[in-house]
Amino acid sequence: MRPTRWWQTGVVYQVYPRSFGDSNGDGVGDLEGIRRHLDYLVWLGVDAIWISPFYRSPMKDFGYDVSDHTDVDPLFGDLAAFNRLLADAHARGLRVIVDFVPNHTSDQHAWFIESRSSRDSPKRGWYVWRDPKPDGGPPSNWISVFGGSAWALDGSTGQYYLHSFLAEQPDLDWRNPDVKHAMFDVLRFWLDRGVDGFRIDVAQFIAKDPLYRDNPPHPEPERLAHMGAWSRQLHLYDHGHPDLHGIYREFRALLDAYPGDRVSIGELHDEQIEVWAGFYGHNLDEIHIPFNFHLLFATWDAARIRTIVDGIEAALPVGAWPNWVLGNHDQRRIASRLGQAQARVAMLLLLTLRGTPTLYYGDELGLPDAELRPDQVRDPWGLVEPTQGRDPGRSPMPWDGTANAGFCAPDVEPWLPFAPGHDRRNVAAQLEESASLLSMTRRLIRLRREHPALAEGVHRTIDGSPSGTFCFLRSPDGDGTHPAVLVALNLTAESRPIELHHGSGRVLDGTHPERIGAAVDTAALELRPDEGLVVEVAG
Ligand code: NOJ
């Protein structure tokens, strides 16, 4: 099935608003700061920006604790600033996707303040309140993603409320129809303003076991080691209930009733590919882009990457469109996970696979993790579990080589330190170099748009390439009149000979730009250490 929708052919770029551009001199990025950098995003060639939350919030989880869903936090500006950003983005052909945080609110949200005021409050049933167990303990053994029990006792009303994340992020009860109506009204508010879609925060959390049964221990806790203490349980009951599908069908219908191809992107963490694929919906009537994080958590090994890519391609429901993610605001930076050389290979993979890529701001520069002193830690998870701190991947965007890198005024302290090497690794410096990761990213985004094989071609993994390499072919449907594209990746630091018997080809792009334009024989191709090549071959 040919991709025809903008969200299929386009590239999504995630902006973490605290870290993109500070326009008002407080060291924290804001909406006007994003607006001032729109031309960069157009130059880079992305199609849409997804902006992490900028709503009113006490910022206990940097905006994922929303206290007013329909207003902008003064830290980021106001609704007028959002309108300007949206209008200017649209004027440049850029779509704007906003975050939707359905599972929880801030404990300072008027709904929760009302809900906790008394057991008889009309909003009591908007959140999940339960009596203590007979011994006074929490109603179940569920643990918060950020550590500790997921239940907090409210002393004045004598009941526990559920919080899958911080105690300051109480969970809404989506089994209550009033909650669903109110949250769907939030969607309408932003759709009416003209946003092009939503990224749905922890989309699997909004339906839980209605009996609140205890989770069993995880038989292989090391499998989810990146989740810290949360990895110790098998999360059968605290999220992922099948009732989710009905909610997302309604969600989708709401979006589809609006003109202009609005999109939903779901944050879904599920090791089981079939469960993940289920969120497209039986008739592709649920989430447009169920985020596919399988590459993000993969061991960077060619055989593993191949298994993932083939597994995702095989698991897709008929007509479903894949998507790929390599970085986001919750993970370490790709350049620190893989090193600079393989970060280039990874970017080339992201931009040549079949499916919508989501690019995390700064990864196009190869930003490494920022290094923080203990007194610079800001992330609540990092304060509770130091190994889980997410600040290193959220450092300010370095625009140039001046003091404070053009992110904020030179005399202002940015809210987090810059990643090391920002005096060289910044937009202005990399713009100048054709060999930079930024230049390669920009070229590949254009190539993916212009070359039919990359824009819409089917995917076929090529068997028999040497260990440590992953090769695939992207071929446009049809009679073979359009050339195909061969992608050959060397995930090792040693050279690898490839014999693919495809005959001659021409290098369209690659991690080593001096090869661009060269004629190559794909039946006898020497991949250099850490090299990725995009080669046009006969269809
Ligand atoms: C997932 C978000 O990406 C993360 O940053 C946040 O802390 C949790 N959801 C809770 O909202």
Coordinates of C-alpha atoms and ligand atoms in Angstrom, one line a residue:
M1 CA 0.0 0.0 0.0
R2 CA 1.6 3.3 -1.0
P3 CA 2.0 5.9 1.7
T4 CA 0.0 9.0 0.9
R5 CA -0.5 10.8 4.2
W6 CA 1.9 13.5 5.4
W7 CA 2.6 11.6 8.6
Q8 CA 3.7 8.6 6.5
T9 CA 6.0 10.4 4.1
G10 CA 7.2 13.0 6.6
V11 CA 9.8 13.2 9.3
V12 CA 8.8 14.1 12.9
Y13 CA 11.2 16.1 15.0
Q14 CA 10.8 16.2 18.8
V15 CA 11.4 19.5 20.6
Y16 CA 11.9 19.5 24.3
P17 CA 10.7 23.0 25.0
R18 CA 12.9 23.7 28.0
S19 CA 16.0 23.2 25.9
F20 CA 15.4 24.6 22.4
G21 CA 15.6 28.4 22.7
D22 CA 15.3 30.8 25.6
S23 CA 13.7 34.1 24.4
N24 CA 13.1 35.7 27.8
G25 CA 16.4 35.4 29.6
D26 CA 15.5 32.9 32.4
G27 CA 17.7 30.1 31.1
V28 CA 14.7 27.9 30.2
G29 CA 13.5 27.5 26.7
D30 CA 10.1 28.7 25.7
L31 CA 7.5 28.8 22.8
E32 CA 8.9 32.0 21.4
G33 CA 12.3 30.4 21.5
I34 CA 11.0 27.6 19.3
R35 CA 9.3 30.0 17.0
R36 CA 12.6 31.8 16.4
H37 CA 14.2 28.6 15.2
L38 CA 11.5 27.4 12.8
D39 CA 13.6 28.3 9.8
Y40 CA 16.3 25.9 11.0
L41 CA 13.7 23.1 11.0
V42 CA 12.6 24.0 7.5
W43 CA 16.2 24.1 6.4
L44 CA 16.7 20.6 8.0
G45 CA 13.7 19.4 6.0
V46 CA 11.5 17.9 8.8
D47 CA 7.7 17.9 8.3
A48 CA 6.4 18.1 11.8
I49 CA 7.5 19.1 15.3
W50 CA 6.2 17.3 18.4
I51 CA 6.6 19.6 21.4
S52 CA 6.8 18.0 24.8
P53 CA 4.3 19.6 27.4
F54 CA 4.2 23.3 27.8
Y55 CA 0.9 23.4 29.8
R56 CA 0.5 25.0 33.2
S57 CA 2.3 22.8 35.6
P58 CA 4.1 22.8 39.0
M59 CA 7.0 21.2 36.9
K60 CA 7.5 18.3 39.3
D61 CA 8.0 16.2 36.2
F62 CA 8.8 19.1 33.9
G63 CA 5.3 19.5 32.5
Y64 CA 4.2 15.9 32.5
D65 CA 2.3 17.0 35.7
V66 CA -0.4 19.2 34.1
S67 CA -2.4 21.5 36.4
D68 CA -4.3 23.1 33.5
H69 CA -4.6 21.4 30.1
T70 CA -5.8 24.4 28.2
D71 CA -3.3 27.0 29.2
V72 CA 0.3 27.6 28.7
D73 CA 2.7 27.7 31.7
P74 CA 4.1 31.2 32.1
L75 CA 7.6 29.7 32.0
F76 CA 6.9 28.9 28.3
G77 CA 4.8 31.9 27.4
D78 CA 1.0 32.2 26.9
L79 CA -1.7 31.1 24.5
A80 CA -0.9 34.1 22.2
A81 CA 2.7 32.8 22.0
F82 CA 1.4 29.4 21.1
N83 CA -0.9 30.8 18.4
R84 CA 2.1 32.7 16.9
L85 CA 4.2 29.6 16.9
L86 CA 1.5 27.6 15.3
A87 CA 0.7 30.2 12.7
D88 CA 4.4 30.7 11.8
A89 CA 5.0 26.9 11.6
H90 CA 2.0 26.4 9.3
A91 CA 3.0 29.3 7.2
R92 CA 6.3 27.4 6.6
G93 CA 4.5 24.1 5.9
L94 CA 5.5 22.6 9.3
R95 CA 2.9 20.7 11.3
V96 CA 2.7 20.9 15.0
I97 CA 2.0 18.0 17.3
V98 CA 1.4 18.6 21.0
D99 CA 1.7 16.3 23.9
F100 CA -1.4 14.8 25.5
V101 CA -1.0 13.5 29.0
P102 CA -4.1 11.4 29.7
N103 CA -3.1 9.1 32.5
H104 CA -2.5 11.6 35.3
T105 CA -2.7 15.2 36.2
S106 CA -0.8 17.3 38.7
D107 CA -2.0 17.0 42.3
Q108 CA -2.4 20.8 41.9
H109 CA -5.0 20.4 39.1
A110 CA -8.4 21.8 40.2
W111 CA -9.9 18.4 39.5
F112 CA -7.6 16.6 42.0
I113 CA -7.9 19.4 44.6
E114 CA -11.7 18.9 44.5
S115 CA -11.4 15.1 44.4
R116 CA -9.2 14.8 47.5
S117 CA -11.3 17.4 49.4
S118 CA -13.8 14.7 50.7
R119 CA -15.0 11.2 50.0
D120 CA -18.3 12.8 48.8
S121 CA -16.7 15.2 46.4
P122 CA -18.4 15.1 43.0
K123 CA -14.9 14.6 41.5
R124 CA -13.9 11.8 43.9
G125 CA -14.5 9.2 41.2
W126 CA -12.3 11.1 38.7
Y127 CA -9.2 9.6 40.3
V128 CA -8.5 6.1 41.6
W129 CA -9.3 6.1 45.4
R130 CA -9.2 2.8 47.4
D131 CA -9.5 1.8 51.0
P132 CA -6.4 0.6 52.8
K133 CA -6.0 -3.1 53.2
P134 CA -7.1 -4.4 56.7
D135 CA -3.5 -4.0 57.9
G136 CA -3.6 -0.3 56.8
G137 CA -1.3 -1.0 53.8
P138 CA -1.8 0.0 50.2
P139 CA -4.6 -1.6 48.2
S140 CA -2.2 -3.6 45.9
N141 CA 1.5 -4.2 45.4
W142 CA 1.7 -1.9 42.4
I143 CA 4.9 0.2 42.2
S144 CA 5.4 3.6 40.6
V145 CA 7.5 3.8 37.5
F146 CA 9.6 6.3 39.5
G147 CA 10.0 3.9 42.4
G148 CA 8.2 3.0 45.6
S149 CA 4.5 2.1 46.0
A150 CA 2.1 3.5 43.4
W151 CA -0.4 4.3 46.2
A152 CA -0.2 7.3 48.4
L153 CA -2.4 7.6 51.6
D154 CA -4.4 10.8 51.9
G155 CA -4.5 11.3 55.6
S156 CA -7.5 13.5 55.8
T157 CA -9.9 11.2 53.9
G158 CA -8.2 7.9 55.0
Q159 CA -8.0 6.5 51.4
Y160 CA -5.1 5.8 49.1
Y161 CA -4.9 7.3 45.6
L162 CA -3.1 5.7 42.7
H163 CA -0.1 7.4 41.1
S164 CA 1.7 5.3 38.5
F165 CA 4.4 8.0 38.4
L166 CA 5.2 10.6 41.1
A167 CA 2.8 11.1 44.1
E168 CA 2.3 14.6 42.6
Q169 CA 0.9 12.9 39.5
P170 CA -2.4 11.2 40.6
D171 CA -3.9 8.8 38.0
L172 CA -7.2 9.7 36.4
D173 CA -9.9 7.0 36.3
W174 CA -10.7 6.6 32.6
R175 CA -13.5 4.1 33.5
N176 CA -15.4 7.1 34.7
P177 CA -17.2 8.5 31.6
D178 CA -16.9 12.1 32.9
V179 CA -13.1 11.8 32.8
K180 CA -13.2 10.7 29.2
H181 CA -15.5 13.5 28.3
A182 CA -13.4 16.1 30.0
M183 CA -10.2 14.8 28.5
F184 CA -11.7 14.6 25.0
D185 CA -12.7 18.2 25.5
V186 CA -9.1 19.0 26.0
L187 CA -8.3 17.4 22.6
R188 CA -11.0 19.5 21.0
F189 CA -9.6 22.6 22.5
W190 CA -6.2 22.1 20.8
L191 CA -7.7 20.7 17.6
D192 CA -9.9 23.8 17.3
R193 CA -6.8 25.9 17.7
G194 CA -5.3 24.0 14.7
V195 CA -2.8 21.5 16.1
D196 CA -2.0 18.7 13.7
G197 CA -2.1 15.9 16.2
F198 CA -1.1 14.5 19.6
R199 CA 1.6 12.4 21.1
I200 CA -0.1 10.4 23.7
D201 CA 1.9 10.1 26.9
V202 CA 2.1 6.5 28.4
A203 CA -0.8 5.5 26.2
Q204 CA -1.0 2.0 27.8
F205 CA -1.6 3.2 31.3
I206 CA -5.1 4.5 31.0
A207 CA -6.8 1.1 31.4
K208 CA -5.9 -1.0 34.4
D209 CA -7.3 -4.2 35.9
P210 CA -10.7 -3.2 37.4
L211 CA -10.0 -5.6 40.3
Y212 CA -6.6 -4.0 41.1
R213 CA -5.0 -7.4 41.5
D214 CA -1.4 -7.7 42.7
N215 CA 1.3 -8.0 40.0
P216 CA 3.5 -11.2 40.2
P217 CA 7.2 -10.8 40.3
H218 CA 9.0 -10.6 37.0
P219 CA 10.7 -13.9 36.1
E220 CA 13.5 -12.1 34.3
P221 CA 13.9 -8.7 35.8
E222 CA 17.1 -8.0 33.9
R223 CA 15.1 -7.8 30.7
L224 CA 13.7 -4.4 31.7
A225 CA 16.8 -3.2 33.6
H226 CA 16.6 0.2 31.9
M227 CA 13.4 0.7 33.9
G228 CA 15.1 0.5 37.4
A229 CA 13.0 -0.8 40.3
W230 CA 9.9 -1.1 38.0
S231 CA 11.5 -4.1 36.3
R232 CA 11.0 -6.3 39.3
Q233 CA 7.3 -7.0 38.6
L234 CA 5.5 -8.5 35.7
H235 CA 3.1 -5.7 35.0
L236 CA 0.0 -7.7 34.2
Y237 CA -2.5 -5.6 36.0
D238 CA -1.4 -2.0 36.4
H239 CA -1.6 -1.1 32.8
G240 CA -2.3 -2.5 29.3
H241 CA -5.9 -3.7 30.0
P242 CA -7.6 -4.6 26.7
D243 CA -10.2 -1.9 27.3
L244 CA -7.6 0.5 26.0
H245 CA -8.7 -0.4 22.5
G246 CA -12.2 0.9 22.8
I247 CA -10.8 4.2 24.2
Y248 CA -8.4 4.6 21.3
R249 CA -11.1 3.8 18.7
E250 CA -13.1 6.7 20.1
F251 CA -10.0 8.9 20.3
R252 CA -9.3 8.1 16.6
A253 CA -12.9 8.8 15.6
L254 CA -12.6 12.2 17.3
L255 CA -9.5 13.1 15.4
D256 CA -10.9 11.8 12.1
A257 CA -13.9 14.0 12.4
Y258 CA -11.6 17.0 12.0
P259 CA -10.4 18.1 8.6
G260 CA -6.7 18.1 7.8
D261 CA -5.4 14.7 8.5
R262 CA -4.7 15.0 12.3
V263 CA -2.5 12.4 13.7
S264 CA -2.1 10.4 16.9
I265 CA 1.2 9.1 18.0
G266 CA 1.1 6.7 21.0
E267 CA 3.8 6.2 23.6
L268 CA 3.7 2.4 23.9
H269 CA 6.2 0.3 25.7
D270 CA 5.6 -3.4 25.1
E271 CA 8.2 -6.0 24.6
Q272 CA 5.7 -8.2 22.8
I273 CA 5.6 -7.0 19.2
E274 CA 2.0 -8.4 18.7
V275 CA 0.7 -6.3 21.6
W276 CA 2.3 -3.2 20.2
A277 CA 0.9 -3.9 16.7
G278 CA -2.5 -4.3 18.2
F279 CA -2.6 -0.5 18.8
Y280 CA -3.0 0.1 15.1
G281 CA -6.5 -1.4 15.6
H282 CA -8.2 -4.3 13.8
N283 CA -9.3 -2.0 11.0
L284 CA -6.4 0.5 11.4
D285 CA -8.9 2.5 13.5
E286 CA -6.8 3.2 16.6
I287 CA -3.5 4.9 16.8
H288 CA -1.9 6.2 13.6
I289 CA 1.7 5.9 14.8
P290 CA 2.1 3.6 17.7
F291 CA 5.7 4.6 18.7
N292 CA 8.0 1.7 17.9
F293 CA 10.8 1.8 20.5
H294 CA 12.4 -1.5 19.7
L295 CA 15.5 0.1 18.1
L296 CA 15.8 2.5 21.0
F297 CA 16.3 -0.3 23.5
A298 CA 18.2 -2.7 21.3
T299 CA 21.7 -4.0 21.8
W300 CA 23.6 -2.4 18.9
D301 CA 24.4 -5.6 17.1
A302 CA 23.6 -6.3 13.5
A303 CA 21.9 -9.6 14.1
R304 CA 19.7 -8.1 16.7
I305 CA 18.8 -5.0 14.6
R306 CA 17.9 -7.4 11.7
T307 CA 15.7 -9.4 14.0
I308 CA 13.9 -6.3 15.1
V309 CA 13.4 -4.8 11.7
D310 CA 12.2 -8.1 10.2
G311 CA 10.0 -8.7 13.3
I312 CA 8.3 -5.3 13.0
E313 CA 7.8 -5.7 9.3
A314 CA 6.2 -9.1 9.8
A315 CA 4.0 -8.0 12.7
L316 CA 2.4 -5.0 11.0
P317 CA -1.3 -5.4 10.3
V318 CA -2.2 -5.3 6.6
G319 CA -1.9 -1.7 5.4
A320 CA -0.2 -0.4 8.6
W321 CA 2.7 2.0 8.2
P322 CA 5.8 1.4 10.4
N323 CA 7.7 4.0 12.3
W324 CA 11.1 4.2 14.0
V325 CA 12.6 6.0 17.0
L326 CA 16.2 6.3 18.1
G327 CA 16.1 8.9 20.8
N328 CA 13.8 10.9 23.1
H329 CA 13.8 12.9 26.3
D330 CA 13.6 9.9 28.5
Q331 CA 16.8 8.1 27.3
R332 CA 20.5 8.6 27.1
R333 CA 21.7 10.3 23.9
I334 CA 22.3 8.0 21.0
A335 CA 25.8 9.3 20.5
S336 CA 26.7 8.4 24.1
R337 CA 25.0 5.0 23.8
L338 CA 26.7 4.0 20.5
G339 CA 29.6 6.4 20.1
Q340 CA 29.9 9.1 17.4
A341 CA 30.8 6.7 14.6
Q342 CA 27.9 4.4 15.1
A343 CA 25.5 7.3 15.8
R344 CA 26.0 8.2 12.1
V345 CA 25.3 4.7 11.1
A346 CA 22.2 4.7 13.3
M347 CA 21.0 8.0 11.8
L348 CA 21.4 6.6 8.3
L349 CA 19.4 3.5 9.3
L350 CA 16.6 5.7 10.9
L351 CA 16.3 7.7 7.7
T352 CA 16.3 4.9 5.2
L353 CA 14.1 2.3 6.9
R354 CA 10.5 2.0 5.6
G355 CA 8.4 4.1 8.0
T356 CA 8.1 7.4 9.7
P357 CA 11.2 8.4 11.6
T358 CA 11.1 10.5 14.7
L359 CA 14.2 12.5 15.3
Y360 CA 15.1 13.9 18.8
Y361 CA 16.4 17.4 18.8
G362 CA 20.2 17.5 18.9
D363 CA 20.7 14.0 17.7
E364 CA 21.3 15.5 14.3
L365 CA 24.4 17.1 15.8
G366 CA 25.5 13.9 17.6
L367 CA 25.1 15.6 21.0
P368 CA 26.5 13.3 23.7
D369 CA 25.0 13.2 27.2
A370 CA 25.6 16.2 29.3
E371 CA 27.7 15.6 32.4
L372 CA 26.1 16.8 35.6
R373 CA 27.4 17.4 39.1
P374 CA 25.1 16.1 41.8
D375 CA 23.8 19.6 42.5
Q376 CA 22.9 20.0 38.8
V377 CA 20.4 17.1 38.8
R378 CA 16.9 18.3 38.0
D379 CA 15.0 15.2 36.9
P380 CA 12.7 13.8 39.7
W381 CA 13.5 10.3 38.6
G382 CA 17.2 11.0 38.8
L383 CA 16.8 12.4 42.3
V384 CA 15.1 9.2 43.4
E385 CA 17.1 6.7 41.4
P386 CA 20.4 8.3 40.3
T387 CA 21.1 5.7 37.6
Q388 CA 17.8 6.6 36.0
G389 CA 18.4 10.4 35.7
R390 CA 17.1 11.8 32.4
D391 CA 18.8 15.2 32.5
P392 CA 21.9 14.1 30.4
G393 CA 19.7 13.8 27.3
R394 CA 17.9 17.0 27.8
S395 CA 20.7 19.6 27.6
P396 CA 20.2 22.9 25.8
M397 CA 20.5 23.0 22.0
P398 CA 23.8 24.5 21.0
W399 CA 23.1 26.8 18.1
D400 CA 26.6 28.4 17.7
G401 CA 30.0 28.8 19.3
T402 CA 29.2 31.9 21.4
A403 CA 28.9 31.9 25.2
N404 CA 25.7 29.9 26.0
A405 CA 25.7 28.7 22.4
G406 CA 22.9 31.0 21.2
F407 CA 20.5 29.1 23.5
C408 CA 20.2 31.8 26.0
A409 CA 21.8 35.2 26.7
P410 CA 25.5 35.0 27.6
D411 CA 25.0 36.3 31.2
V412 CA 22.2 33.8 32.0
E413 CA 22.6 30.4 33.6
P414 CA 21.0 27.7 31.4
W415 CA 18.7 25.3 33.4
L416 CA 21.0 22.4 32.5
P417 CA 24.6 22.4 31.4
F418 CA 25.5 22.0 27.7
A419 CA 26.7 18.7 26.4
P420 CA 30.5 18.5 26.2
G421 CA 32.1 19.9 23.1
H422 CA 29.3 22.2 22.2
D423 CA 31.7 24.9 21.2
R424 CA 32.5 22.7 18.1
R425 CA 29.4 20.5 18.0
N426 CA 26.8 23.1 17.3
V427 CA 24.5 24.0 14.4
A428 CA 26.6 26.9 13.0
A429 CA 29.8 24.8 13.0
Q430 CA 28.2 21.7 11.4
L431 CA 26.3 23.7 8.8
E432 CA 29.7 24.5 7.3
E433 CA 31.0 21.0 7.0
S434 CA 29.6 18.6 4.4
A435 CA 31.0 15.7 6.4
S436 CA 29.1 16.7 9.6
L437 CA 26.3 14.6 11.0
L438 CA 24.0 17.6 10.6
S439 CA 24.8 17.8 6.8
M440 CA 24.4 14.1 6.4
T441 CA 21.0 14.2 8.2
R442 CA 19.8 17.0 6.1
R443 CA 20.8 15.3 2.8
L444 CA 19.2 12.0 3.9
I445 CA 15.9 13.7 4.8
R446 CA 15.9 15.2 1.3
L447 CA 16.9 12.0 -0.4
R448 CA 14.1 10.1 1.5
R449 CA 11.6 12.6 0.2
E450 CA 12.8 12.6 -3.4
H451 CA 13.8 9.1 -4.1
P452 CA 10.7 6.9 -4.7
A453 CA 12.5 3.8 -3.3
L454 CA 13.1 5.5 0.0
A455 CA 9.8 7.4 0.2
E456 CA 7.6 4.4 -0.5
G457 CA 9.6 1.3 -1.4
V458 CA 9.0 -2.1 0.2
H459 CA 11.6 -3.4 2.6
R460 CA 13.6 -6.6 2.0
T461 CA 16.4 -7.7 4.3
I462 CA 19.2 -9.2 2.3
D463 CA 20.5 -12.6 3.5
G464 CA 24.1 -13.6 3.7
S465 CA 25.9 -10.4 4.4
P466 CA 28.9 -10.9 6.8
S467 CA 28.5 -10.8 10.6
G468 CA 28.3 -7.3 12.0
T469 CA 26.6 -6.0 8.8
F470 CA 22.9 -5.4 8.0
C471 CA 21.8 -4.9 4.4
F472 CA 18.4 -4.3 3.0
L473 CA 16.8 -3.2 -0.2
R474 CA 14.1 -0.7 -0.7
S475 CA 12.3 -1.2 -4.0
P476 CA 9.4 0.9 -5.3
D477 CA 6.4 -1.2 -6.2
G478 CA 5.8 -1.7 -9.9
D479 CA 7.5 -2.9 -13.0
G480 CA 11.1 -2.3 -12.0
T481 CA 11.5 0.9 -14.0
H482 CA 12.4 2.9 -10.9
P483 CA 15.8 2.1 -9.4
A484 CA 15.9 0.4 -6.0
V485 CA 18.1 1.5 -3.1
L486 CA 20.5 -0.8 -1.3
V487 CA 21.4 0.2 2.3
A488 CA 24.5 -1.5 3.6
L489 CA 25.5 -0.9 7.2
N490 CA 28.6 -1.9 9.0
L491 CA 27.9 -2.0 12.8
T492 CA 31.5 -2.8 13.6
A493 CA 34.7 -0.9 13.8
E494 CA 36.4 -3.2 11.3
S495 CA 36.0 -3.2 7.5
R496 CA 33.7 -5.9 6.0
P497 CA 33.6 -7.2 2.5
I498 CA 30.1 -7.5 1.1
E499 CA 29.2 -9.7 -1.9
L500 CA 25.6 -9.0 -2.8
H501 CA 25.4 -9.9 -6.5
H502 CA 23.3 -6.9 -7.3
G503 CA 25.8 -5.6 -9.9
S504 CA 26.8 -2.1 -10.3
G505 CA 25.4 0.9 -8.4
R506 CA 26.0 4.5 -7.5
V507 CA 26.5 5.8 -4.0
L508 CA 23.7 8.3 -3.2
D509 CA 24.9 9.1 0.3
G510 CA 26.7 7.6 3.3
T511 CA 28.5 8.1 6.5
H512 CA 31.7 8.7 4.6
P513 CA 30.6 11.5 2.2
E514 CA 33.7 11.3 0.0
R515 CA 32.1 8.2 -1.5
I516 CA 29.0 10.1 -2.7
G517 CA 28.5 9.8 -6.4
A518 CA 31.0 6.9 -6.8
A519 CA 30.2 3.9 -8.9
V520 CA 30.4 0.7 -6.9
D521 CA 30.2 -3.0 -7.6
T522 CA 27.8 -4.4 -5.0
A523 CA 29.1 -7.9 -5.8
A524 CA 32.4 -6.9 -4.3
L525 CA 32.0 -4.0 -1.9
E526 CA 34.3 -3.1 0.9
L527 CA 32.4 -1.5 3.7
R528 CA 34.8 0.6 5.8
P529 CA 34.7 0.5 9.6
D530 CA 31.5 2.1 10.9
E531 CA 30.3 2.8 7.4
G532 CA 26.7 3.1 6.2
L533 CA 26.1 3.4 2.4
V534 CA 23.0 4.2 0.5
V535 CA 23.4 2.8 -3.1
E536 CA 21.1 3.2 -6.0
V537 CA 20.9 -0.1 -7.9
A538 CA 18.8 -1.4 -10.8
G539 CA 15.2 -2.1 -9.7
Ligands
NOJ1 C1 6.5 9.5 29.7 C2 7.2 10.8 29.4 O1 7.9 10.7 28.2 C3 8.1 11.0 30.6 O2 9.0 12.1 30.4 C4 7.2 11.2 31.8 O3 8.0 11.4 33.0 C5 6.2 10.1 32.0 N1 5.6 9.7 30.8 C6 5.1 10.5 33.0 O4 4.2 11.4 32.3

